Amino acid sequence: MDELVQKAHIFLDILIAAKGGGASSWTLEDLDRAYGWAGFFEQAYARIRSKPEIAERLDRRLKVQASTEAAPLGHQQFSLQLLGDAKLFLDQSLLQNSSLPPALYSVVLHKCGQTLGRQGQGIKDTVAFSQLQSAVQLVGHMRELLHIAHPDMFHSEEPGLTDCYQGKDVELKANALLLLQYIELHLTGDAATQRTKEAIVRKLHEIVLQQYGWETVLSALVLKVAQCEDTSAGPSEERESNPVCRFLLQWVLQQTQHSRRMFEVKSSLLLQVATVYFSFFKAYLTHLVAWGNEMVVSGQAHHGRMWRHRTGEDQYSFDELLSHMLSLLEGAPHVATATLKSIQSLPAPATSPAKRTIWEEILQTHQVISTVQRRNLL
């Protein structure tokens, strides 16, 4: 086992280089050596996993070994399971590494196709994936140079001009498209094994820990539907039966139980997802109801009672809750109607304004009354 751990340390150094600037000086021999090590550890994993006690001890030692460095592989933990997916992890790291010499890129694409076992379609999809990613990196670099040369463009008061130069929305859409292609690549045909599904889940967890990660995942859900159909008609069973949509949606719904960060993205994006996936709409509304039920009266003002969240967190204010509810009421008819009926079913009629629940307070705000009347939701 000691010898295997020593070899694993060598491979860890190779993986760190594959994810970072170390790959910039790689030659073809270095690349072949990296894939040779990956193949060696996948074979070792296949032998060891049938011996639980040895596998557990080795896994512990690998994790301890990697813990001496600060996040050597980003959000991915160095473990026995990673060694079992060594080629897949190496593929992903190199394809996403802009430091890799261009001459080696085509070699990686070919090896990636071999790893997937679908050389024709695999290479075609991977080429499209890498081309889009390269374009995103190039646009980002160009935008940085533009910001340095013409900073006034990013602070213009002309309506619409700032948005033209703000690349966040473009970057989000591009990242969402990359994510969709990544999932489709691993869920199509023979590639849809349990190990590849687990690899997708690990990637999703890694993405949502990054800045705008949840925005990327939720945008991917909407984009996948928009590529194929008109979303204005609302939810459909056929949509949720699409393998990519179903896989991504199921993962997102699993996170709603313990990840409030998901619901801190723009309400406009949450509305888009809720419009096309009824199961997400229910999860979103459940989150808002739980939020409202944690609100308590904190004082009295000239305009009425003041509310605060039981935990004291500023982002869970009355105004923010009202904003989310208004967003849903301004949504598609099926979303607005379901939201209003849900709110109306929550409180019991109060005997006086001083005893109204938070839901009655929301229903009596002039914004909600105006929206309900204007849209004829009653």
Coordinates of C-alpha atoms in Angstrom, one line a residue:
M1 CA 0.0 0.0 0.0
D2 CA 2.9 2.4 0.8
E3 CA 4.1 2.1 -2.8
L4 CA 0.7 2.8 -4.2
V5 CA 0.3 5.9 -1.9
Q6 CA 3.7 7.2 -3.1
K7 CA 2.6 6.7 -6.8
A8 CA -0.7 8.5 -6.0
H9 CA 1.3 11.5 -4.7
I10 CA 3.1 11.7 -8.1
F11 CA -0.3 11.5 -9.9
L12 CA -1.7 14.2 -7.6
D13 CA 1.1 16.5 -8.7
I14 CA 0.2 15.7 -12.3
L15 CA -3.5 16.5 -11.7
I16 CA -2.6 19.8 -10.1
A17 CA -0.6 20.7 -13.2
A18 CA -3.4 19.6 -15.4
K19 CA -5.8 22.0 -13.7
G20 CA -3.5 24.9 -13.5
G21 CA -0.6 26.8 -15.1
G22 CA 1.7 23.8 -14.9
A23 CA 0.2 22.4 -18.1
S24 CA 1.5 25.4 -20.1
S25 CA 5.0 23.7 -20.4
W26 CA 3.7 20.2 -21.1
T27 CA 4.9 18.2 -24.1
L28 CA 3.3 15.3 -25.8
E29 CA 5.4 13.0 -23.7
D30 CA 4.1 14.7 -20.5
L31 CA 0.5 14.3 -21.8
D32 CA 1.0 10.6 -22.6
R33 CA 2.6 10.1 -19.2
A34 CA -0.4 11.7 -17.5
Y35 CA -2.9 9.4 -19.3
G36 CA -0.6 6.5 -18.5
W37 CA -0.8 7.2 -14.8
A38 CA -4.6 7.7 -15.1
G39 CA -5.0 4.3 -16.7
F40 CA -2.8 2.7 -14.1
F41 CA -4.9 4.0 -11.2
E42 CA -8.2 3.1 -12.9
Q43 CA -6.9 -0.5 -13.1
A44 CA -5.7 -0.3 -9.4
Y45 CA -9.1 1.0 -8.4
A46 CA -10.9 -1.9 -10.1
R47 CA -8.8 -4.4 -8.1
I48 CA -9.0 -2.7 -4.8
R49 CA -12.7 -1.8 -4.6
S50 CA -13.5 -5.5 -4.1
K51 CA -11.5 -5.4 -0.8
P52 CA -13.5 -2.9 1.4
E53 CA -11.1 -2.8 4.3
I54 CA -8.0 -2.1 2.1
A55 CA -10.1 0.4 0.0
E56 CA -11.2 2.3 3.2
R57 CA -7.6 2.5 4.6
L58 CA -6.2 3.7 1.3
D59 CA -9.0 6.3 0.8
R60 CA -8.2 7.7 4.3
R61 CA -4.5 8.0 3.5
L62 CA -5.1 9.7 0.1
K63 CA -7.3 12.3 1.7
V64 CA -4.8 12.9 4.5
Q65 CA -2.0 13.2 1.9
A66 CA -3.9 15.9 -0.1
S67 CA -5.1 17.8 3.0
T68 CA -1.5 19.1 3.6
E69 CA -2.1 21.4 0.6
A70 CA -4.8 24.1 0.4
A71 CA -7.5 22.8 -2.0
P72 CA -5.0 21.3 -4.5
L73 CA -7.8 20.2 -6.9
G74 CA -10.2 23.0 -6.2
H75 CA -13.5 21.7 -4.8
Q76 CA -12.7 18.2 -5.9
Q77 CA -11.3 16.0 -3.1
F78 CA -8.4 13.7 -3.8
S79 CA -9.7 10.2 -3.0
L80 CA -9.9 6.6 -4.1
Q81 CA -13.1 7.4 -6.0
L82 CA -11.3 10.1 -8.0
L83 CA -8.6 7.6 -8.9
G84 CA -11.4 5.3 -10.2
D85 CA -12.4 8.1 -12.5
A86 CA -8.9 9.3 -13.2
K87 CA -9.2 9.5 -17.0
L88 CA -12.5 11.3 -16.9
F89 CA -11.2 13.8 -14.3
L90 CA -8.0 14.3 -16.4
D91 CA -10.2 14.9 -19.5
Q92 CA -12.3 17.5 -17.7
S93 CA -9.3 19.3 -16.2
L94 CA -7.4 19.6 -19.5
L95 CA -10.4 20.6 -21.6
Q96 CA -11.1 23.4 -19.1
N97 CA -7.5 24.6 -18.8
S98 CA -6.7 27.6 -21.1
S99 CA -3.0 27.1 -20.2
L100 CA -2.8 23.9 -22.2
P101 CA -0.7 24.4 -25.4
P102 CA -2.9 24.5 -28.5
A103 CA -0.9 21.7 -30.1
L104 CA -2.0 19.3 -27.3
Y105 CA -5.6 20.3 -27.4
S106 CA -6.5 18.0 -30.4
V107 CA -4.7 15.2 -28.7
V108 CA -6.8 15.6 -25.6
L109 CA -10.0 15.7 -27.6
H110 CA -9.0 12.4 -29.3
K111 CA -8.2 10.8 -25.9
C112 CA -11.5 12.1 -24.5
G113 CA -13.4 10.4 -27.3
Q114 CA -11.6 7.2 -26.5
T115 CA -12.5 7.5 -22.8
L116 CA -16.1 7.9 -23.6
G117 CA -16.1 5.0 -25.9
R118 CA -17.9 6.9 -28.6
Q119 CA -15.2 8.3 -30.8
G120 CA -17.4 9.7 -33.6
Q121 CA -20.1 11.5 -31.7
G122 CA -17.9 11.9 -28.6
I123 CA -15.3 13.9 -30.4
K124 CA -17.9 15.9 -32.2
D125 CA -19.6 16.9 -29.0
T126 CA -16.4 17.5 -27.2
V127 CA -15.1 19.7 -30.0
A128 CA -18.3 21.8 -29.8
F129 CA -17.9 22.0 -26.0
S130 CA -14.3 23.1 -26.1
Q131 CA -14.9 25.6 -28.9
L132 CA -17.7 27.3 -27.0
Q133 CA -15.6 27.4 -23.9
S134 CA -12.6 28.9 -25.7
A135 CA -15.0 31.5 -27.2
V136 CA -16.2 32.4 -23.7
Q137 CA -12.7 32.8 -22.4
L138 CA -11.7 35.0 -25.4
V139 CA -14.8 37.2 -24.9
G140 CA -14.0 37.5 -21.2
H141 CA -10.4 38.5 -22.0
M142 CA -11.5 41.1 -24.6
R143 CA -14.0 42.6 -22.2
E144 CA -11.3 43.0 -19.6
L145 CA -9.1 44.8 -22.1
L146 CA -12.1 47.0 -23.1
H147 CA -12.8 47.8 -19.5
I148 CA -9.1 49.0 -19.0
A149 CA -9.1 51.0 -22.3
H150 CA -12.6 52.5 -22.0
P151 CA -13.8 52.4 -18.4
D152 CA -16.4 55.1 -19.1
M153 CA -18.4 52.7 -21.3
F154 CA -19.2 50.6 -18.2
H155 CA -20.6 53.6 -16.4
S156 CA -22.7 55.2 -19.1
E157 CA -26.1 56.7 -18.2
E158 CA -27.4 56.0 -21.6
P159 CA -30.3 53.4 -21.3
G160 CA -29.2 50.0 -22.6
L161 CA -25.7 51.0 -23.3
T162 CA -24.3 49.6 -20.1
D163 CA -26.1 46.3 -20.6
C164 CA -24.5 46.0 -24.0
Y165 CA -21.1 46.0 -22.4
Q166 CA -21.9 44.1 -19.3
G167 CA -21.0 40.5 -20.1
K168 CA -22.5 38.8 -17.1
D169 CA -25.7 37.7 -18.9
V170 CA -23.8 36.5 -21.9
E171 CA -21.3 34.7 -19.7
L172 CA -24.1 33.0 -17.8
K173 CA -25.8 31.8 -20.9
A174 CA -22.5 30.5 -22.3
N175 CA -21.7 28.7 -19.1
A176 CA -25.2 27.2 -19.0
L177 CA -24.8 25.9 -22.6
L178 CA -21.5 24.4 -21.6
L179 CA -23.1 22.6 -18.7
L180 CA -25.9 21.3 -20.9
Q181 CA -23.4 19.9 -23.4
Y182 CA -21.4 18.4 -20.6
I183 CA -24.5 16.6 -19.2
E184 CA -25.7 15.5 -22.6
L185 CA -22.3 14.1 -23.4
H186 CA -22.4 11.9 -20.4
L187 CA -26.1 10.9 -20.4
T188 CA -26.4 9.9 -24.1
G189 CA -26.3 6.2 -25.1
D190 CA -23.7 4.0 -23.5
A191 CA -22.2 6.8 -21.6
A192 CA -25.1 6.9 -19.1
T193 CA -23.5 4.7 -16.4
Q194 CA -23.8 5.1 -12.7
R195 CA -20.2 6.4 -12.5
T196 CA -20.8 9.1 -15.1
K197 CA -23.9 10.2 -13.3
E198 CA -21.9 10.4 -10.1
A199 CA -19.3 12.5 -12.0
I200 CA -22.0 14.9 -13.2
V201 CA -23.3 15.3 -9.6
R202 CA -19.8 16.1 -8.4
K203 CA -19.5 18.7 -11.1
L204 CA -22.8 20.3 -10.2
H205 CA -21.7 20.5 -6.6
E206 CA -18.5 22.2 -7.7
I207 CA -20.3 24.6 -10.0
V208 CA -22.8 25.9 -7.4
L209 CA -19.9 26.7 -5.0
Q210 CA -18.6 29.2 -7.5
Q211 CA -19.7 32.7 -8.1
Y212 CA -23.0 32.7 -10.1
G213 CA -23.0 28.9 -9.9
W214 CA -26.7 28.6 -9.1
E215 CA -27.5 31.1 -11.8
T216 CA -25.6 28.8 -14.3
V217 CA -27.5 25.7 -13.2
L218 CA -31.0 27.3 -13.2
S219 CA -30.3 29.0 -16.6
A220 CA -29.4 25.6 -18.0
L221 CA -32.8 24.3 -17.0
V222 CA -34.5 27.1 -18.9
L223 CA -32.2 27.0 -21.9
K224 CA -32.7 23.3 -22.5
V225 CA -36.5 23.9 -22.8
A226 CA -36.1 27.0 -24.8
Q227 CA -33.9 25.2 -27.4
C228 CA -36.8 22.8 -28.1
E229 CA -40.1 24.5 -27.5
D230 CA -42.2 27.5 -26.5
T231 CA -42.3 27.9 -22.8
S232 CA -45.3 30.2 -22.6
A233 CA -47.7 27.3 -22.4
G234 CA -46.4 26.3 -18.9
P235 CA -45.3 23.0 -17.5
S236 CA -45.6 19.7 -19.5
E237 CA -45.0 16.1 -18.6
E238 CA -43.0 15.6 -21.8
R239 CA -40.6 18.3 -20.8
E240 CA -39.7 16.7 -17.5
S241 CA -39.3 13.3 -19.2
N242 CA -36.4 14.6 -21.3
P243 CA -33.3 12.8 -19.8
V244 CA -31.2 15.9 -19.4
C245 CA -34.1 18.0 -18.0
R246 CA -35.1 15.2 -15.7
F247 CA -31.6 14.6 -14.3
L248 CA -30.8 18.3 -13.8
L249 CA -34.3 19.0 -12.3
Q250 CA -34.1 16.1 -9.9
W251 CA -30.7 17.2 -8.6
V252 CA -31.9 20.8 -8.2
L253 CA -35.0 19.7 -6.3
Q254 CA -32.9 17.6 -4.0
Q255 CA -30.9 20.7 -3.1
T256 CA -34.0 22.8 -2.3
Q257 CA -34.2 21.0 1.1
H258 CA -30.9 22.3 2.4
S259 CA -29.6 25.0 0.1
R260 CA -31.2 28.4 0.6
R261 CA -28.5 29.9 -1.6
M262 CA -30.4 28.7 -4.7
F263 CA -33.3 31.0 -3.9
E264 CA -31.1 34.1 -3.4
V265 CA -30.6 34.5 -7.2
K266 CA -32.7 37.0 -9.1
S267 CA -36.4 36.4 -8.7
S268 CA -36.8 36.8 -12.5
L269 CA -34.6 33.7 -13.1
L270 CA -36.5 31.8 -10.4
L271 CA -39.8 32.8 -12.1
Q272 CA -38.5 31.5 -15.5
V273 CA -37.8 28.1 -14.0
A274 CA -41.0 28.0 -12.0
T275 CA -42.9 28.8 -15.2
V276 CA -41.8 25.7 -17.0
Y277 CA -41.3 23.2 -14.1
F278 CA -44.3 22.9 -11.8
S279 CA -42.3 20.8 -9.3
F280 CA -39.8 23.7 -9.0
F281 CA -42.7 26.1 -8.6
K282 CA -43.9 24.1 -5.6
A283 CA -40.5 24.0 -4.1
Y284 CA -40.0 27.8 -4.6
L285 CA -43.4 28.5 -3.1
T286 CA -42.7 26.2 -0.2
H287 CA -39.4 28.1 0.5
L288 CA -41.3 31.4 0.5
V289 CA -44.0 30.1 2.8
A290 CA -41.4 28.8 5.2
W291 CA -39.7 32.2 5.0
G292 CA -42.9 34.0 5.8
N293 CA -43.7 31.8 8.7
E294 CA -40.4 32.7 10.3
M295 CA -41.2 36.4 10.2
V296 CA -42.2 38.1 13.5
V297 CA -43.5 41.6 14.3
S298 CA -40.6 43.8 15.4
G299 CA -42.4 47.1 16.0
Q300 CA -44.9 49.7 14.8
A301 CA -44.5 52.4 12.2
H302 CA -46.8 55.1 10.8
H303 CA -47.5 52.9 7.8
G304 CA -48.2 49.8 9.9
R305 CA -46.4 47.0 11.6
M306 CA -42.7 46.2 10.9
W307 CA -41.5 42.7 10.3
R308 CA -38.1 40.9 10.7
H309 CA -36.9 37.4 10.2
R310 CA -36.6 35.3 13.4
T311 CA -32.9 34.8 12.7
G312 CA -32.3 38.6 12.2
E313 CA -30.8 38.0 8.7
D314 CA -31.2 41.2 6.6
Q315 CA -31.7 39.3 3.3
Y316 CA -34.9 37.8 4.6
S317 CA -36.8 41.1 5.0
F318 CA -40.5 41.8 4.5
D319 CA -39.7 43.8 1.4
E320 CA -37.7 41.0 -0.1
L321 CA -40.4 38.5 0.5
L322 CA -43.0 40.8 -1.0
S323 CA -40.7 41.3 -4.0
H324 CA -40.6 37.5 -4.6
M325 CA -44.4 37.2 -4.3
L326 CA -45.0 40.1 -6.7
S327 CA -42.6 38.4 -9.2
L328 CA -44.7 35.3 -9.2
L329 CA -48.0 37.3 -9.4
E330 CA -46.5 39.1 -12.5
G331 CA -45.6 35.7 -14.1
A332 CA -47.5 33.5 -16.5
P333 CA -51.2 33.1 -15.8
H334 CA -50.9 29.6 -14.4
V335 CA -48.1 30.7 -12.0
A336 CA -49.9 33.9 -10.9
T337 CA -53.2 32.1 -10.3
A338 CA -51.6 29.3 -8.3
T339 CA -49.5 31.7 -6.2
L340 CA -52.6 33.9 -5.3
K341 CA -54.7 30.8 -4.4
S342 CA -51.8 29.5 -2.3
I343 CA -51.4 32.7 -0.4
Q344 CA -55.1 33.1 0.2
S345 CA -55.3 29.6 1.6
L346 CA -52.6 30.2 4.2
P347 CA -54.2 32.7 6.7
A348 CA -57.5 32.6 8.6
P349 CA -59.6 35.8 8.5
A350 CA -58.4 38.2 11.2
T351 CA -60.7 40.2 13.4
S352 CA -58.6 43.4 13.3
P353 CA -55.6 44.8 11.4
A354 CA -53.4 44.5 14.4
K355 CA -53.9 40.7 14.4
R356 CA -53.3 40.1 10.7
T357 CA -50.8 37.4 9.8
I358 CA -48.0 38.3 7.5
W359 CA -49.8 36.7 4.5
E360 CA -52.8 39.0 5.1
E361 CA -50.4 41.9 5.4
I362 CA -48.9 40.9 2.0
L363 CA -52.4 40.6 0.4
Q364 CA -53.3 44.0 1.6
T365 CA -50.3 45.8 0.3
H366 CA -51.2 48.3 -2.5
Q367 CA -48.7 46.5 -4.8
V368 CA -50.4 43.2 -4.5
I369 CA -53.9 44.7 -4.7
S370 CA -52.9 46.7 -7.8
T371 CA -51.4 43.6 -9.5
V372 CA -54.3 41.3 -8.8
Q373 CA -56.8 43.9 -10.1
R374 CA -54.8 44.8 -13.2
R375 CA -54.3 41.1 -14.1
N376 CA -57.9 40.1 -13.1
L377 CA -56.6 37.3 -11.0
L378 CA -59.6 37.1 -8.6

